[in-house]
XYZ file of C-alpha atoms in Angstrom:
140
model
C 39.001 -17.087 -25.103
C 37.201 -19.194 -22.560
C 34.022 -18.638 -20.592
C 35.810 -17.331 -18.424
C 37.713 -15.468 -18.880
C 35.387 -13.443 -21.417
C 34.683 -10.708 -20.564
C 31.607 -9.160 -19.456
C 29.244 -6.435 -21.905
C 30.662 -3.665 -19.455
C 34.817 -4.182 -19.976
C 33.658 -4.428 -23.599
C 32.300 -1.322 -23.181
C 34.454 0.681 -21.597
C 36.654 -0.237 -23.662
C 34.345 1.258 -27.323
C 35.131 4.342 -25.440
C 39.107 3.577 -25.444
C 38.671 2.670 -29.102
C 36.031 2.940 -30.705
C 37.276 2.521 -34.384
C 38.705 -0.738 -33.162
C 35.614 -2.987 -35.235
C 37.008 -6.276 -33.614
C 36.713 -5.189 -30.001
C 32.603 -3.769 -31.951
C 32.785 -7.381 -32.984
C 33.310 -9.253 -30.179
C 30.327 -6.587 -28.299
C 27.910 -7.174 -31.206
C 28.785 -11.942 -29.765
C 28.243 -10.369 -26.360
C 25.580 -8.650 -26.765
C 23.331 -12.074 -28.004
C 25.045 -14.829 -26.316
C 23.224 -11.935 -23.551
C 20.066 -11.995 -24.905
C 20.021 -8.535 -26.666
C 19.160 -9.278 -29.577
C 18.379 -5.700 -31.681
C 21.628 -4.593 -30.416
C 23.266 -5.899 -31.211
C 21.558 -6.108 -34.998
C 22.032 -2.703 -34.341
C 25.931 -2.695 -34.003
C 26.740 -5.259 -36.882
C 24.574 -3.475 -38.986
C 27.556 -0.732 -38.215
C 30.084 -3.544 -39.050
C 28.318 -4.204 -42.167
C 28.976 -0.581 -43.671
C 32.227 -0.806 -42.870
C 33.241 -3.987 -44.034
C 29.998 -5.500 -47.108
C 32.121 -7.371 -48.060
C 32.037 -10.093 -44.405
C 30.273 -12.493 -44.785
C 30.388 -13.815 -41.329
C 28.195 -9.686 -40.522
C 25.355 -10.988 -42.251
C 25.823 -14.614 -40.833
C 25.321 -13.374 -37.814
C 23.050 -10.631 -37.927
C 21.223 -14.054 -40.245
C 21.333 -15.939 -37.052
C 19.862 -12.928 -34.522
C 16.560 -13.211 -36.695
C 16.184 -16.728 -36.609
C 16.109 -16.313 -32.470
C 13.851 -14.244 -32.992
C 11.660 -15.972 -35.678
C 11.865 -13.865 -38.515
C 12.683 -17.164 -41.074
C 12.887 -14.055 -44.726
C 15.098 -11.727 -43.366
C 17.437 -14.730 -41.614
C 16.900 -16.566 -45.186
C 17.646 -13.198 -46.360
C 21.768 -11.921 -44.408
C 22.174 -15.923 -45.342
C 21.685 -15.514 -48.775
C 23.560 -12.852 -48.150
C 26.383 -14.948 -46.785
C 26.013 -18.081 -48.975
C 26.878 -15.290 -51.795
C 30.216 -13.678 -49.845
C 31.057 -17.278 -48.896
C 29.429 -20.314 -51.826
C 31.908 -22.549 -49.718
C 31.204 -22.161 -45.793
C 28.596 -25.489 -44.929
C 28.120 -23.042 -41.734
C 26.971 -20.620 -43.697
C 25.109 -23.438 -46.294
C 23.576 -25.159 -43.219
C 21.766 -22.543 -41.101
C 21.136 -21.340 -44.668
C 19.333 -24.546 -45.764
C 17.480 -25.399 -42.010
C 15.389 -21.954 -42.375
C 15.015 -22.588 -45.747
C 13.150 -26.206 -43.853
C 11.497 -23.973 -40.965
C 10.252 -22.030 -43.765
C 8.595 -24.764 -46.039
C 10.747 -24.247 -48.724
C 11.581 -27.910 -49.063
C 13.443 -27.904 -52.868
C 15.573 -24.895 -51.965
C 15.810 -26.782 -48.275
C 16.961 -30.027 -49.960
C 18.774 -28.110 -52.416
C 21.315 -26.177 -49.838
C 21.297 -29.622 -47.221
C 23.155 -31.401 -49.808
C 25.492 -28.769 -51.281
C 26.230 -28.947 -47.225
C 26.741 -32.663 -47.212
C 29.442 -31.532 -50.574
C 31.357 -28.853 -48.341
C 31.251 -31.157 -45.425
C 30.665 -35.066 -45.498
C 30.551 -35.118 -41.697
C 28.111 -32.516 -40.964
C 25.466 -34.822 -38.680
C 22.489 -32.638 -38.497
C 22.385 -31.726 -42.208
C 22.036 -35.871 -43.101
C 19.659 -35.676 -40.952
C 17.835 -33.205 -41.233
C 17.913 -33.863 -45.205
C 16.748 -37.234 -43.766
C 13.495 -36.061 -42.349
C 13.004 -34.007 -45.135
C 12.325 -37.671 -47.477
C 10.648 -39.233 -44.788
C 8.226 -36.608 -44.715
C 7.805 -36.808 -48.327
C 7.434 -40.010 -48.985
C 4.474 -40.178 -46.371
């Protein structure tokens, strides 16, 4: 779906009233709330989805993104760790965990997660760059 064709929050709310049990619609609504900066409301939606789907790694990842945007790094880390535990081969989940660990000055774990990210996705230039930055800081 392109940005131009993306439904508005009002349209999504109307559809949710018609189809309150549609988890796909609720996830799209939560994503739109994030896009609009309504992070606390998005958290409510994602938490409801997690209650019904506790094994869906992307839900934990999205909550991690919200907490990262709110600069709640420990909470973000916890949710990224849950996402990685459920989906250890997802390079994006690992990168987000590494980045949060890096921002929290948990250097050893950040290095480990950046390396795992690169193993999963050797073309991830951000992981290479951030790992290089850590090594540069260590050498100083």
